[in-house]
Amino acid sequence: MLLATMPDPHYECEQLALANRHIAEGEERLAKQRHLVEQMAEKGQGTAEAKRMLRDFEAVLEQFYIHRQLILDALARG
């Protein structure tokens, strides 16, 4: 039998702070990668790998946003 547990607000707040930090760092990495792709394109360099990494960064950042929303939902249910 599984027991439902109530979210621990203190723990969820810590997790929210961590998620927010991950998002901020991810947004910074994404901006740097976009800038790098632009610079490479301006110099006529191949951008395929840099663009692939950019898409990967975008996908990871999207997961960070989803994770943060799950934490916010848990806090709202509090």
One Martini backbone bead per residue (centre of mass of N, CA, C, O) as a GRO file, in nm:
protein
   78
    1MET     BB    1   0.095   0.037   0.024
    2LEU     BB    2   0.047   0.367  -0.052
    3LEU     BB    3   0.160   0.673   0.072
    4ALA     BB    4   0.068   0.986   0.112
    5THR     BB    5   0.253   1.282   0.085
    6MET     BB    6   0.338   1.572   0.211
    7PRO     BB    7   0.466   1.849   0.138
    8ASP     BB    8   0.765   2.015   0.206
    9PRO     BB    9   0.803   2.346   0.212
   10HIS     BB   10   1.105   2.372   0.265
   11TYR     BB   11   1.202   2.183   0.046
   12GLU     BB   12   1.055   2.320  -0.192
   13CYS     BB   13   1.203   2.592  -0.162
   14GLU     BB   14   1.482   2.480  -0.217
   15GLN     BB   15   1.411   2.366  -0.497
   16LEU     BB   16   1.328   2.635  -0.620
   17ALA     BB   17   1.599   2.775  -0.595
   18LEU     BB   18   1.750   2.570  -0.767
   19ALA     BB   19   1.580   2.597  -1.022
   20ASN     BB   20   1.634   2.899  -1.063
   21ARG     BB   21   1.937   2.866  -1.098
   22HIS     BB   22   1.930   2.678  -1.341
   23ILE     BB   23   1.781   2.875  -1.524
   24ALA     BB   24   1.981   3.108  -1.519
   25GLU     BB   25   2.220   2.942  -1.626
   26GLY     BB   26   2.079   2.844  -1.886
   27GLU     BB   27   2.024   3.124  -2.009
   28GLU     BB   28   2.321   3.202  -2.027
   29ARG     BB   29   2.417   2.972  -2.208
   30LEU     BB   30   2.224   3.029  -2.439
   31ALA     BB   31   2.323   3.313  -2.507
   32LYS     BB   32   2.615   3.231  -2.568
   33GLN     BB   33   2.547   3.032  -2.796
   34ARG     BB   34   2.406   3.230  -2.982
   35HIS     BB   35   2.648   3.416  -3.014
   36LEU     BB   36   2.839   3.205  -3.131
   37VAL     BB   37   2.675   3.141  -3.383
   38GLU     BB   38   2.683   3.427  -3.499
   39GLN     BB   39   2.990   3.453  -3.519
   40MET     BB   40   3.039   3.210  -3.701
   41ALA     BB   41   2.861   3.305  -3.936
   42GLU     BB   42   3.013   3.575  -3.991
   43LYS     BB   43   3.291   3.396  -4.051
   44GLY     BB   44   3.198   3.126  -4.213
   45GLN     BB   45   3.140   2.910  -4.020
   46GLY     BB   46   3.051   2.628  -3.897
   47THR     BB   47   2.718   2.554  -3.718
   48ALA     BB   48   2.600   2.273  -3.664
   49GLU     BB   49   2.707   2.199  -3.378
   50ALA     BB   50   2.620   2.461  -3.234
   51LYS     BB   51   2.316   2.421  -3.298
   52ARG     BB   52   2.282   2.154  -3.155
   53MET     BB   53   2.356   2.264  -2.878
   54LEU     BB   54   2.134   2.473  -2.867
   55ARG     BB   55   1.900   2.270  -2.871
   56ASP     BB   56   1.986   2.124  -2.616
   57PHE     BB   57   1.967   2.367  -2.426
   58GLU     BB   58   1.666   2.419  -2.477
   59ALA     BB   59   1.566   2.144  -2.371
   60VAL     BB   60   1.677   2.168  -2.085
   61LEU     BB   61   1.537   2.432  -2.010
   62GLU     BB   62   1.251   2.321  -2.038
   63GLN     BB   63   1.284   2.117  -1.803
   64PHE     BB   64   1.331   2.329  -1.587
   65TYR     BB   65   1.053   2.462  -1.612
   66ILE     BB   66   0.890   2.212  -1.544
   67HIS     BB   67   1.010   2.160  -1.267
   68ARG     BB   68   0.927   2.429  -1.142
   69GLN     BB   69   0.622   2.385  -1.177
   70LEU     BB   70   0.602   2.139  -0.994
   71ILE     BB   71   0.686   2.289  -0.741
   72LEU     BB   72   0.466   2.504  -0.744
   73ASP     BB   73   0.234   2.302  -0.727
   74ALA     BB   74   0.315   2.181  -0.454
   75LEU     BB   75   0.293   2.448  -0.297
   76ALA     BB   76  -0.009   2.504  -0.362
   77ARG     BB   77  -0.108   2.241  -0.214
   78GLY     BB   78   0.033   2.247   0.079
   0.00000   0.00000   0.00000
